[in-house]
């Protein structure tokens, strides 16, 4: 439904391009997790897709009419209006009528748990409630592609789960989503593909399952140093370890190997300050790929 070919953009006076040679294909029902540190080009990419900026290089191709909705990081509603009035106003702007209007209003309100806030002025909402209203306005708009730009900043844990479920429901209903957030556990939950930008270029574009895999690894750190004898034990177990400050990382091991290493640890005078076993998280992999920078 959406294809980017050699997309590029440079801001006036900038020494380097904000985006350069970006290729991307996005299909209905797919959620793309857009990652990158500050200045990587994420906001520029979203601005180009939403029409705020025009491409200076390459193409943005739509397989049908351009149809997208944006849930921005900035609050985008009328503070002096009540919640219901804001939603009705945006329903008018989106030209929603009849049964579709009622259905989309009901869905956006239920998805963001705003039922008991409809008569409250937006300026009187808490920060998290304002985020939920921002989210509801974005969900209200009929679109084939939804863009979420740090949309859950400042939202409490319960509300965050509610909003993430709303994103999952969008892809389940066949909508495409581009989701960017510094909360990497959110991206890990909702995205099927990971798209990492670094200094305006694509660093990684891969299926999430391929990136995270199914193998279980081990991460160990000690307060001062790795205990003597651990290297020899790993060699005996035919395991290869990556050295990290005051610790090791083993990419994959089985239950027997884990049991032997655990017995060795239990005999030491000093226990590890960190012991983590399981599939690597997106945050761990992202920090390694992006040089430790969020």
Short mmCIF file of C-alpha atoms in Angstrom, two decimals, residues 13-248:
data_model
loop_
_atom_site.label_atom_id
_atom_site.label_comp_id
_atom_site.label_asym_id
_atom_site.label_seq_id
_atom_site.Cartn_x
_atom_site.Cartn_y
_atom_site.Cartn_z
CA UNK A 13 21.86 25.12 5.71
CA UNK A 14 22.37 21.60 7.11
CA UNK A 15 25.75 19.97 6.57
CA UNK A 16 24.25 16.54 5.95
CA UNK A 17 20.94 15.12 4.78
CA UNK A 18 18.23 14.42 7.37
CA UNK A 19 17.23 11.40 5.26
CA UNK A 20 19.12 9.76 2.44
CA UNK A 21 18.17 6.91 0.07
CA UNK A 22 15.32 5.52 2.19
CA UNK A 23 13.62 2.45 0.71
CA UNK A 24 10.57 0.99 2.42
CA UNK A 25 7.52 -1.12 1.60
CA UNK A 26 4.58 -1.33 4.00
CA UNK A 27 1.59 -3.66 3.65
CA UNK A 28 -1.96 -3.55 5.12
CA UNK A 29 -2.17 -5.16 8.55
CA UNK A 30 1.51 -4.52 9.28
CA UNK A 31 2.99 -2.45 12.10
CA UNK A 32 6.44 -0.98 11.50
CA UNK A 33 8.42 -0.07 14.62
CA UNK A 34 10.38 3.07 13.67
CA UNK A 35 13.48 3.42 15.85
CA UNK A 36 16.45 5.76 16.05
CA UNK A 37 18.15 8.16 18.43
CA UNK A 38 17.37 11.89 18.42
CA UNK A 39 18.38 13.35 15.07
CA UNK A 40 18.22 10.00 13.27
CA UNK A 41 15.48 11.24 10.91
CA UNK A 42 12.31 9.72 12.42
CA UNK A 43 10.35 12.97 12.65
CA UNK A 44 11.49 14.02 9.17
CA UNK A 45 10.25 10.71 7.76
CA UNK A 46 6.85 11.10 9.44
CA UNK A 47 6.64 14.70 8.23
CA UNK A 48 7.27 13.58 4.65
CA UNK A 49 4.65 10.83 4.88
CA UNK A 50 2.05 13.17 6.38
CA UNK A 51 2.68 15.90 3.78
CA UNK A 52 4.14 18.47 6.17
CA UNK A 53 7.38 18.30 4.12
CA UNK A 54 7.80 17.57 0.43
CA UNK A 55 10.44 15.08 -0.77
CA UNK A 56 13.53 16.59 -2.37
CA UNK A 57 14.71 13.22 -3.66
CA UNK A 58 12.99 9.95 -4.51
CA UNK A 59 9.31 9.02 -4.40
CA UNK A 60 6.46 8.21 -2.05
CA UNK A 61 4.08 5.84 -3.82
CA UNK A 62 0.57 4.87 -2.64
CA UNK A 63 -1.21 1.88 -4.15
CA UNK A 64 -4.53 3.69 -3.64
CA UNK A 65 -5.67 7.11 -2.47
CA UNK A 66 -3.39 8.67 0.17
CA UNK A 67 -5.23 8.01 3.44
CA UNK A 68 -3.45 8.48 6.77
CA UNK A 69 -4.05 9.59 10.33
CA UNK A 70 -1.46 11.04 12.69
CA UNK A 71 -1.29 10.83 16.47
CA UNK A 72 1.44 13.39 17.21
CA UNK A 73 3.68 13.85 20.21
CA UNK A 74 2.34 17.40 20.60
CA UNK A 75 -1.19 17.78 21.98
CA UNK A 76 -3.51 18.69 19.12
CA UNK A 77 -6.97 19.61 20.42
CA UNK A 78 -8.86 22.64 21.72
CA UNK A 79 -8.17 23.09 25.44
CA UNK A 80 -11.27 25.24 26.05
CA UNK A 81 -13.66 22.65 24.65
CA UNK A 82 -15.01 19.64 26.50
CA UNK A 83 -13.82 16.17 25.54
CA UNK A 84 -17.09 15.35 23.75
CA UNK A 85 -17.01 18.71 21.95
CA UNK A 86 -13.46 18.08 20.74
CA UNK A 87 -14.40 14.66 19.40
CA UNK A 88 -17.54 16.00 17.69
CA UNK A 89 -15.53 18.84 16.14
CA UNK A 90 -12.92 16.49 14.72
CA UNK A 91 -15.66 14.13 13.50
CA UNK A 92 -17.00 17.13 11.53
CA UNK A 93 -13.52 17.90 10.17
CA UNK A 94 -13.16 14.26 9.10
CA UNK A 95 -16.61 14.52 7.43
CA UNK A 96 -18.02 11.60 9.39
CA UNK A 97 -21.78 11.14 9.04
CA UNK A 98 -24.54 8.83 10.20
CA UNK A 99 -23.78 5.32 11.40
CA UNK A 100 -20.06 5.59 10.60
CA UNK A 101 -19.82 8.71 12.74
CA UNK A 102 -21.51 7.03 15.73
CA UNK A 103 -19.43 3.88 15.36
CA UNK A 104 -16.10 5.71 15.14
CA UNK A 105 -16.94 7.99 18.06
CA UNK A 106 -17.95 5.03 20.22
CA UNK A 107 -14.83 3.09 19.22
CA UNK A 108 -12.38 5.94 19.89
CA UNK A 109 -13.98 6.72 23.27
CA UNK A 110 -14.02 3.07 24.38
CA UNK A 111 -10.47 2.43 23.14
CA UNK A 112 -9.13 5.29 25.27
CA UNK A 113 -11.45 4.87 28.32
CA UNK A 114 -12.78 8.42 28.11
CA UNK A 115 -16.43 7.56 28.85
CA UNK A 116 -16.42 9.36 32.21
CA UNK A 117 -14.46 12.36 30.92
CA UNK A 118 -16.71 13.47 28.07
CA UNK A 119 -18.18 16.49 29.88
CA UNK A 120 -14.87 17.73 31.27
CA UNK A 121 -12.99 20.55 29.59
CA UNK A 122 -9.80 19.34 27.95
CA UNK A 123 -7.71 21.87 29.88
CA UNK A 124 -8.93 20.31 33.15
CA UNK A 125 -7.74 16.82 32.25
CA UNK A 126 -4.59 15.35 33.73
CA UNK A 127 -1.55 15.01 31.47
CA UNK A 128 -2.23 11.33 30.88
CA UNK A 129 -5.91 11.98 30.14
CA UNK A 130 -4.95 14.63 27.60
CA UNK A 131 -2.74 12.06 25.89
CA UNK A 132 -5.69 9.69 25.75
CA UNK A 133 -7.81 12.42 24.13
CA UNK A 134 -5.03 13.05 21.60
CA UNK A 135 -5.01 9.32 20.89
CA UNK A 136 -8.81 9.18 20.55
CA UNK A 137 -8.82 11.99 17.97
CA UNK A 138 -6.27 10.08 15.90
CA UNK A 139 -8.26 6.85 16.08
CA UNK A 140 -11.41 8.72 15.07
CA UNK A 141 -10.08 9.48 11.59
CA UNK A 142 -10.74 6.79 8.94
CA UNK A 143 -7.41 5.90 7.32
CA UNK A 144 -5.45 3.05 5.80
CA UNK A 145 -2.19 4.14 7.51
CA UNK A 146 -1.86 5.40 11.10
CA UNK A 147 1.26 7.22 12.30
CA UNK A 148 2.03 7.24 16.04
CA UNK A 149 4.80 9.63 17.09
CA UNK A 150 5.69 9.15 20.79
CA UNK A 151 1.95 9.03 21.41
CA UNK A 152 2.05 7.53 24.94
CA UNK A 153 4.50 9.94 26.61
CA UNK A 154 3.27 10.71 30.13
CA UNK A 155 0.54 8.06 30.14
CA UNK A 156 0.14 5.86 33.22
CA UNK A 157 0.84 2.13 32.98
CA UNK A 158 -2.82 1.05 32.87
CA UNK A 159 -3.73 3.57 30.17
CA UNK A 160 -0.65 2.62 28.17
CA UNK A 161 -1.81 -1.00 27.98
CA UNK A 162 -5.22 0.22 26.81
CA UNK A 163 -3.72 2.36 24.05
CA UNK A 164 -1.34 -0.38 22.89
CA UNK A 165 -4.32 -2.72 22.59
CA UNK A 166 -5.96 -0.11 20.36
CA UNK A 167 -2.89 -0.12 18.10
CA UNK A 168 -2.97 -3.93 17.93
CA UNK A 169 -6.65 -3.79 17.00
CA UNK A 170 -5.83 -1.47 14.10
CA UNK A 171 -3.39 -3.95 12.52
CA UNK A 172 -5.74 -6.86 13.26
CA UNK A 173 -8.41 -5.02 11.25
CA UNK A 174 -6.06 -4.65 8.27
CA UNK A 175 -4.73 -1.15 8.86
CA UNK A 176 -1.06 -0.32 8.45
CA UNK A 177 0.76 1.39 11.32
CA UNK A 178 4.08 3.16 11.76
CA UNK A 179 4.85 3.37 15.47
CA UNK A 180 7.75 5.28 16.99
CA UNK A 181 8.49 5.43 20.70
CA UNK A 182 11.41 5.64 23.11
CA UNK A 183 9.56 3.00 25.15
CA UNK A 184 11.09 0.04 23.33
CA UNK A 185 8.94 -2.49 25.16
CA UNK A 186 5.95 -0.85 23.42
CA UNK A 187 7.54 -1.25 20.00
CA UNK A 188 8.45 -4.85 20.81
CA UNK A 189 4.82 -5.55 21.65
CA UNK A 190 3.00 -3.93 18.71
CA UNK A 191 5.45 -4.09 15.78
CA UNK A 192 6.00 -6.95 13.34
CA UNK A 193 8.92 -5.19 11.62
CA UNK A 194 11.77 -3.13 13.05
CA UNK A 195 13.05 -0.19 10.99
CA UNK A 196 16.12 1.48 12.49
CA UNK A 197 17.39 4.84 11.25
CA UNK A 198 20.89 6.11 12.01
CA UNK A 199 22.05 9.55 10.87
CA UNK A 200 19.41 9.64 8.16
CA UNK A 201 20.10 6.20 6.70
CA UNK A 202 18.49 2.79 7.14
CA UNK A 203 20.56 0.81 9.62
CA UNK A 204 18.18 -2.13 9.90
CA UNK A 205 14.92 -3.30 8.30
CA UNK A 206 14.00 -6.76 9.51
CA UNK A 207 11.15 -8.95 10.76
CA UNK A 208 10.97 -8.74 14.56
CA UNK A 209 10.93 -12.52 14.98
CA UNK A 210 14.06 -12.81 12.89
CA UNK A 211 15.76 -10.12 14.98
CA UNK A 212 14.82 -11.41 18.43
CA UNK A 213 14.82 -15.11 17.57
CA UNK A 214 13.66 -17.95 19.78
CA UNK A 215 16.96 -18.90 21.45
CA UNK A 216 17.54 -18.14 25.12
CA UNK A 217 20.71 -16.36 26.19
CA UNK A 218 22.43 -15.51 29.46
CA UNK A 219 23.69 -12.15 30.71
CA UNK A 220 25.91 -12.01 33.83
CA UNK A 221 27.56 -9.06 35.57
CA UNK A 222 29.49 -8.89 38.85
CA UNK A 223 30.12 -5.88 41.12
CA UNK A 224 33.90 -6.01 40.51
CA UNK A 225 35.06 -8.73 38.12
CA UNK A 226 34.19 -12.06 36.54
CA UNK A 227 35.11 -14.87 38.98
CA UNK A 228 38.15 -16.99 38.10
CA UNK A 229 37.33 -20.28 36.47
CA UNK A 230 34.25 -19.14 34.56
CA UNK A 231 36.07 -18.92 31.22
CA UNK A 232 37.35 -22.47 31.61
CA UNK A 233 33.87 -23.70 32.52
CA UNK A 234 32.35 -22.08 29.44
CA UNK A 235 35.01 -23.65 27.25
CA UNK A 236 34.26 -27.06 28.80
CA UNK A 237 30.57 -26.53 28.01
CA UNK A 238 31.51 -25.53 24.45
CA UNK A 239 29.96 -22.12 24.88
CA UNK A 240 31.21 -18.88 23.34
CA UNK A 241 30.85 -15.79 25.52
CA UNK A 242 31.04 -12.12 24.62
CA UNK A 243 32.96 -10.06 27.17
CA UNK A 244 31.22 -7.00 28.59
CA UNK A 245 32.37 -4.72 31.47
CA UNK A 246 32.58 -6.94 34.59
CA UNK A 247 30.58 -9.67 32.91
CA UNK A 248 29.74 -11.89 29.97
#
